[in-house]
mmCIF file of N, CA, C and O in Angstrom:
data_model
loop_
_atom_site.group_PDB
_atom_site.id
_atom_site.type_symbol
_atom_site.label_atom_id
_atom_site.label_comp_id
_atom_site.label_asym_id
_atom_site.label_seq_id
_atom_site.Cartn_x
_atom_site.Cartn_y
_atom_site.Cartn_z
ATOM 1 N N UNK A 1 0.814 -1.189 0.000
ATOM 2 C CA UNK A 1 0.000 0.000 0.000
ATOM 3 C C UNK A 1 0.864 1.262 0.000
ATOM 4 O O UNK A 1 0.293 2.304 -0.321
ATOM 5 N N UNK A 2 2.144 1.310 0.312
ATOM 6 C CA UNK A 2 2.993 2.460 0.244
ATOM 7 C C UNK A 2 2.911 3.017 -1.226
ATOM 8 O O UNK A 2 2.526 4.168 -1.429
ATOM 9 N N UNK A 3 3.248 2.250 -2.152
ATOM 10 C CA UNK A 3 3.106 2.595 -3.301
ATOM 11 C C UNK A 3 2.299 3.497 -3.866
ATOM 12 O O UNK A 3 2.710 4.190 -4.797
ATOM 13 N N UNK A 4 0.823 3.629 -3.296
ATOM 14 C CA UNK A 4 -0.026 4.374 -3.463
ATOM 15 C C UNK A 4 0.314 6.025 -3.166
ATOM 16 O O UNK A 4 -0.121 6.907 -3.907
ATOM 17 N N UNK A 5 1.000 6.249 -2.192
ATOM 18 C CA UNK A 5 1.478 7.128 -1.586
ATOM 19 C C UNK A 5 2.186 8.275 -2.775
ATOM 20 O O UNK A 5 1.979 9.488 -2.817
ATOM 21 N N UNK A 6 3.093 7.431 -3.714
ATOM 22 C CA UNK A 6 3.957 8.154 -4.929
ATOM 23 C C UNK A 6 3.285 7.790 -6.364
ATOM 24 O O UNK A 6 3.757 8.337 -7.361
ATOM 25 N N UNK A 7 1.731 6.497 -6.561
ATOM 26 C CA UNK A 7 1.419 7.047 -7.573
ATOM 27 C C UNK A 7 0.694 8.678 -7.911
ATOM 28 O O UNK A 7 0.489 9.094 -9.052
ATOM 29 N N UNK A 8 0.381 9.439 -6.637
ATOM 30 C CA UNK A 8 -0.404 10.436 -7.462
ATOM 31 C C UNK A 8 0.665 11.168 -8.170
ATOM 32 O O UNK A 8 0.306 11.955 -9.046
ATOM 33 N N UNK A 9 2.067 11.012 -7.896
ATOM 34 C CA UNK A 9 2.771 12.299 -8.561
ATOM 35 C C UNK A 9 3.273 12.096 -10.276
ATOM 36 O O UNK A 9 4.001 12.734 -11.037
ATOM 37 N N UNK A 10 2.351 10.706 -10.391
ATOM 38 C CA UNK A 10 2.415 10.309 -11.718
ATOM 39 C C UNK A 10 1.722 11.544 -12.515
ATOM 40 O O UNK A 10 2.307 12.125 -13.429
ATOM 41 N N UNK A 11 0.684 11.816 -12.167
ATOM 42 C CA UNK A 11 -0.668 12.199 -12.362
ATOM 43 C C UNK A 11 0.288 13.990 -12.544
ATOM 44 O O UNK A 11 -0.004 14.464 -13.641
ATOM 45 N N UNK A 12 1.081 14.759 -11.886
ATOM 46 C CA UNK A 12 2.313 15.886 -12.038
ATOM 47 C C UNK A 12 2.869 15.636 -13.506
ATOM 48 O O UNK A 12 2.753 16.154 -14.617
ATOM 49 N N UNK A 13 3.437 14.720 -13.005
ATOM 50 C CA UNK A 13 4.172 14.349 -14.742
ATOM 51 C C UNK A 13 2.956 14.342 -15.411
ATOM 52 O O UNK A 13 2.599 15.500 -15.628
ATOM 53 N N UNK A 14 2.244 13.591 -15.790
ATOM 54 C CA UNK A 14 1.323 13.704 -16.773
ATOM 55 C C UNK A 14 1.155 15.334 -17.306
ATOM 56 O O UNK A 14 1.516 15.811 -18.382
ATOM 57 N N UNK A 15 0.367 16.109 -15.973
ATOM 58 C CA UNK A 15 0.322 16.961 -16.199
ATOM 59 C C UNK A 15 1.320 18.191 -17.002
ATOM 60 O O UNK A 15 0.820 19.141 -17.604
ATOM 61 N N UNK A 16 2.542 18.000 -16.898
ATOM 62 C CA UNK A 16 3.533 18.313 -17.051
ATOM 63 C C UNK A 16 4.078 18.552 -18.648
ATOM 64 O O UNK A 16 4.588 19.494 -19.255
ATOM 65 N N UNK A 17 3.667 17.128 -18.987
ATOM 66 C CA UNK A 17 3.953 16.351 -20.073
ATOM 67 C C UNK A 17 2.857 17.269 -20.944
ATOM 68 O O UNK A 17 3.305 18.028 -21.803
ATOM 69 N N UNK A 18 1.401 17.188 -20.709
ATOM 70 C CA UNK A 18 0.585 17.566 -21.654
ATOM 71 C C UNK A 18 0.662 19.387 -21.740
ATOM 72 O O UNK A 18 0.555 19.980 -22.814
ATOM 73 N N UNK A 19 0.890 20.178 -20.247
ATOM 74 C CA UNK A 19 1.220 21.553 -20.920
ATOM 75 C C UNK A 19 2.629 21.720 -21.859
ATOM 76 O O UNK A 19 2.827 22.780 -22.453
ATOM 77 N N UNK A 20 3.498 20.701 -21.939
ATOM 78 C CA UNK A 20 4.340 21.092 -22.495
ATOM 79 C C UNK A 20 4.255 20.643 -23.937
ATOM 80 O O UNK A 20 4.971 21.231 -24.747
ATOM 81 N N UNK A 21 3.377 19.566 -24.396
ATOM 82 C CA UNK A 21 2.965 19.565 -25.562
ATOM 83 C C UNK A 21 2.180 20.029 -25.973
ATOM 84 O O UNK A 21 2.075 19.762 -27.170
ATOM 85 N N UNK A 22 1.041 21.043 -25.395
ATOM 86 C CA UNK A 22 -0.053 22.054 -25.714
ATOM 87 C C UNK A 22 1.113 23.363 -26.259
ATOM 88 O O UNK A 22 0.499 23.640 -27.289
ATOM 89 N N UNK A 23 1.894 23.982 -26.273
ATOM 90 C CA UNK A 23 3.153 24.673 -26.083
ATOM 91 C C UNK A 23 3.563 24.335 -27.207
ATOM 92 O O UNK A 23 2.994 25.102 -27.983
ATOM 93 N N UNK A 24 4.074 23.794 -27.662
ATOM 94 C CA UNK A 24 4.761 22.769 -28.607
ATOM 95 C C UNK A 24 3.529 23.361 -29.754
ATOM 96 O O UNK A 24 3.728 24.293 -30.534
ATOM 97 N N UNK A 25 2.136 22.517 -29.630
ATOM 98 C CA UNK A 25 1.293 22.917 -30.826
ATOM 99 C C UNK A 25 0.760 23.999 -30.939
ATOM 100 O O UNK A 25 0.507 24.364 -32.087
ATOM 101 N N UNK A 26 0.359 24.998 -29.664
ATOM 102 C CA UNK A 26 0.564 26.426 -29.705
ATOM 103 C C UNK A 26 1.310 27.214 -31.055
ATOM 104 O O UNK A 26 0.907 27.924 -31.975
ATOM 105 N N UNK A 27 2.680 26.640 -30.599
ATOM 106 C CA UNK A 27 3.658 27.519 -31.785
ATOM 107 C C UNK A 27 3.960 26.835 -32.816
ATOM 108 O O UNK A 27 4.945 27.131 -33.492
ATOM 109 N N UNK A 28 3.176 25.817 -33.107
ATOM 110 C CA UNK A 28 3.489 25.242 -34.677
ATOM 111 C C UNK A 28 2.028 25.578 -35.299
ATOM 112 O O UNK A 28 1.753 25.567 -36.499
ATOM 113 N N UNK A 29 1.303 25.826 -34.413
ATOM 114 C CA UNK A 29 0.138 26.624 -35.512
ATOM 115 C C UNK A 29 -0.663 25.512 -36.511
ATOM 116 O O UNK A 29 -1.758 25.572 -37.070
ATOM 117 N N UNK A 30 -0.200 25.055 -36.496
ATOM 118 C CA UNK A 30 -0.746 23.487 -37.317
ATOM 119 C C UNK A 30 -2.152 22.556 -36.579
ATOM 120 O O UNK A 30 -3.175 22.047 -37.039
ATOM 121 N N UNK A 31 -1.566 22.670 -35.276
ATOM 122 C CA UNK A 31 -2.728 21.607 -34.621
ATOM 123 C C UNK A 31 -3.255 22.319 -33.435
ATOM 124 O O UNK A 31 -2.620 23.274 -32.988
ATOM 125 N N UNK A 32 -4.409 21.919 -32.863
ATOM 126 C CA UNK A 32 -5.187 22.375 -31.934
ATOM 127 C C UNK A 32 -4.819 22.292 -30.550
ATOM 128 O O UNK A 32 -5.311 21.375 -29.893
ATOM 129 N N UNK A 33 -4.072 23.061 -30.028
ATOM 130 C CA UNK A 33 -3.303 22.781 -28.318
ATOM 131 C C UNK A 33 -4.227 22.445 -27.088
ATOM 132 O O UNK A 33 -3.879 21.832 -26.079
ATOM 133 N N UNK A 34 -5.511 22.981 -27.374
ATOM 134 C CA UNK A 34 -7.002 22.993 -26.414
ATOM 135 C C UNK A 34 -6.444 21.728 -25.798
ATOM 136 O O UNK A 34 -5.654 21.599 -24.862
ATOM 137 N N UNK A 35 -6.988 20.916 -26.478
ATOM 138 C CA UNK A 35 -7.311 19.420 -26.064
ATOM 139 C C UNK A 35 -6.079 18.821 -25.086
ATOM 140 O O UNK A 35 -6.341 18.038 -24.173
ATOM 141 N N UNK A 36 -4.610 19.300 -25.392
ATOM 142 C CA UNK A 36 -3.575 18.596 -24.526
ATOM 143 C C UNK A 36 -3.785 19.840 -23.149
ATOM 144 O O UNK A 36 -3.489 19.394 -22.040
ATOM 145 N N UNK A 37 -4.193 21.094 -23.186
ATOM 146 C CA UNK A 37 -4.165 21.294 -22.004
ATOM 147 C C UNK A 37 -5.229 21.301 -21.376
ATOM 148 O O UNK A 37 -5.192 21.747 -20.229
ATOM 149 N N UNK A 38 -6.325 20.881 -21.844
ATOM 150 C CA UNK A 38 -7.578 20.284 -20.948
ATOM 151 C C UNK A 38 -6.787 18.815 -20.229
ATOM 152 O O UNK A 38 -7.061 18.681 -19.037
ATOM 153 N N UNK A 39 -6.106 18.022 -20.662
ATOM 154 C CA UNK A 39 -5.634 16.978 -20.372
ATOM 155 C C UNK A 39 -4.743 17.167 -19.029
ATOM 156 O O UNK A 39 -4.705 16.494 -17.999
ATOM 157 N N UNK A 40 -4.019 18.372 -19.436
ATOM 158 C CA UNK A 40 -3.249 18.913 -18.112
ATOM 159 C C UNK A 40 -3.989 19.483 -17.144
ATOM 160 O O UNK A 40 -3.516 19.364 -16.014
ATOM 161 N N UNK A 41 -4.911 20.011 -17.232
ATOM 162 C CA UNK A 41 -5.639 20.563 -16.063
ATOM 163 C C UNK A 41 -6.320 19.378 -15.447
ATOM 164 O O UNK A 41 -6.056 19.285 -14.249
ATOM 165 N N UNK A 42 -7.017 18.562 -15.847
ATOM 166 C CA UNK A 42 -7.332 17.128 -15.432
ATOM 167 C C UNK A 42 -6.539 16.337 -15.006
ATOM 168 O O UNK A 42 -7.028 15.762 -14.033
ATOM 169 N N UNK A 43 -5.305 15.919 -15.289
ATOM 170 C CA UNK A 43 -4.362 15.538 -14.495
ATOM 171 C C UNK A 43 -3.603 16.568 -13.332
ATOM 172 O O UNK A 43 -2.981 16.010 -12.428
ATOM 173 N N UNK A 44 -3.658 18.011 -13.363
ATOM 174 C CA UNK A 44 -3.610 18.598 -12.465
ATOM 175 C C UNK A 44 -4.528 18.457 -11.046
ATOM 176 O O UNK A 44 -4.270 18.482 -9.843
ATOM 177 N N UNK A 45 -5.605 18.313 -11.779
ATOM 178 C CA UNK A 45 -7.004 18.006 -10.684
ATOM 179 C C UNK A 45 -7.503 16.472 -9.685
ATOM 180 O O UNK A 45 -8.208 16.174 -8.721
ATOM 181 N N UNK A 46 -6.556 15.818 -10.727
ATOM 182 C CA UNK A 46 -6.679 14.857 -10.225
ATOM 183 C C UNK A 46 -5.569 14.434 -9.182
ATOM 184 O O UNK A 46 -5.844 13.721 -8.217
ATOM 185 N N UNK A 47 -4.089 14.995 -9.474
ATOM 186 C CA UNK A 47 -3.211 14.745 -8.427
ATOM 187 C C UNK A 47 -3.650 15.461 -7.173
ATOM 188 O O UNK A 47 -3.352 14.755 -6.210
ATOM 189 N N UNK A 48 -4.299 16.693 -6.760
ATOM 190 C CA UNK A 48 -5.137 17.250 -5.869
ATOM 191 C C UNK A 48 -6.104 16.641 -4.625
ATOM 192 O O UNK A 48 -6.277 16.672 -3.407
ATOM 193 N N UNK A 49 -6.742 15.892 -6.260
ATOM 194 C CA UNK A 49 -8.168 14.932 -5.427
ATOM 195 C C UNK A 49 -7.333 13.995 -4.892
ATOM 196 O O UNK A 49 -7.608 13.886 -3.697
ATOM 197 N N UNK A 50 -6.203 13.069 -5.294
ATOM 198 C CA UNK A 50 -5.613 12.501 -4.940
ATOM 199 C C UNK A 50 -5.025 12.075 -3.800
ATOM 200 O O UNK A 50 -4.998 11.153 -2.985
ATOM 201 N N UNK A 51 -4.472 13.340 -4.136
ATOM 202 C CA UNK A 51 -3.202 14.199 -2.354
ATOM 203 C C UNK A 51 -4.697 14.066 -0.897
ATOM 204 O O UNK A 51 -4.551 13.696 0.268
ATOM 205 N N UNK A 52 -5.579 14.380 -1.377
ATOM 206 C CA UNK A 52 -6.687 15.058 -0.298
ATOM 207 C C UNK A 52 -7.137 13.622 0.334
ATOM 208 O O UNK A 52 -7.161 13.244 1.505
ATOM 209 N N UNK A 53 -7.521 12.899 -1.009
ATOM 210 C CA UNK A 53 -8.149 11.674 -0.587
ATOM 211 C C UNK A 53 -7.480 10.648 0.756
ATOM 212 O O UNK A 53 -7.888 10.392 1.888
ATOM 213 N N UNK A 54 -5.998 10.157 -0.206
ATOM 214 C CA UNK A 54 -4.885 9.672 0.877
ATOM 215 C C UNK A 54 -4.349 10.168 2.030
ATOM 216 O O UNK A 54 -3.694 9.539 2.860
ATOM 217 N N UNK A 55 -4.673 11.396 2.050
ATOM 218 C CA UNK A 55 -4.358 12.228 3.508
ATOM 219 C C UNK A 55 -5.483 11.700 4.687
ATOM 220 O O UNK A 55 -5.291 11.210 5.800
ATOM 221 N N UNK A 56 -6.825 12.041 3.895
ATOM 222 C CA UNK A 56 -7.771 11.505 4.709
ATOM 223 C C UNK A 56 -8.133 9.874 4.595
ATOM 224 O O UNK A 56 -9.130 9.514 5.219
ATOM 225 N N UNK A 57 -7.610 9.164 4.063
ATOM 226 C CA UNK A 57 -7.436 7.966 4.192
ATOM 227 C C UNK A 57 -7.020 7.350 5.362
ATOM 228 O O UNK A 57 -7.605 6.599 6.142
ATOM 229 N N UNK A 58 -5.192 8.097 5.324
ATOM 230 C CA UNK A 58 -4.246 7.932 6.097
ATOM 231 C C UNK A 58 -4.527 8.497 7.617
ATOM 232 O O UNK A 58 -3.848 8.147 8.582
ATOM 233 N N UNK A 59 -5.566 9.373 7.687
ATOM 234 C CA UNK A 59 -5.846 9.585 9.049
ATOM 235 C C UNK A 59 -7.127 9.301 9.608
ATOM 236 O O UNK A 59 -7.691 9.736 10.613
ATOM 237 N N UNK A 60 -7.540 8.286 8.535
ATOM 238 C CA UNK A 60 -8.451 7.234 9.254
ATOM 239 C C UNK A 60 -7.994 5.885 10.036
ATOM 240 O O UNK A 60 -8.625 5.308 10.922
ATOM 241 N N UNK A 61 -6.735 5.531 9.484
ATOM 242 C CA UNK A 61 -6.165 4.377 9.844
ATOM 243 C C UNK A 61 -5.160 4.918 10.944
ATOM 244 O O UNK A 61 -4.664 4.171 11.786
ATOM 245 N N UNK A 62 -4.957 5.971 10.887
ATOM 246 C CA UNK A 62 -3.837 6.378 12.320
ATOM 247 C C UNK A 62 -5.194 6.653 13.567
ATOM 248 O O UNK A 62 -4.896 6.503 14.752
ATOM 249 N N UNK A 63 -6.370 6.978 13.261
ATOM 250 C CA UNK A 63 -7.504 6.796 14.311
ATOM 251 C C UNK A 63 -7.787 5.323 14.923
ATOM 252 O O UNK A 63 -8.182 4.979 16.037
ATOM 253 N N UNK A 64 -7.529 4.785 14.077
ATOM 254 C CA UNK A 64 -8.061 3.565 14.698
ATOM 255 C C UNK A 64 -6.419 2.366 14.858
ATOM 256 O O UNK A 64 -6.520 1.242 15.349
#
């Protein structure tokens, strides 16, 4: 179960990954960037929900 602990920061990279290829199609003018940084804000949102969830997870099991 530790593991769980360092997948949300997958969910960073992701994020990471897709503003920097929204960027990328930004300045090539060719393709539509929308869509990779909706992708980043959703993986932004989700490492969040993430962080919040396992916190309060984790201090359900230190209660009991």
């Amino acid at each position: 179960m530790n593991y769980l602990k360092y997948t949300q920061y997958v969910y960073l990279v992701f994020g990471a990954y897709f503003i920097y290829d929204g960027f990328i199609k930004l300045n090539a003018e060719e393709e539509n960037p929308w869509l990779s940084f909706m992708f980043a804000g959703l993986a932004i949102f989700m490492f969040f929900f993430r962080r919040k969830f396992a916190k309060k997870f984790e201090d359900r099991n230190k209660k009991s």
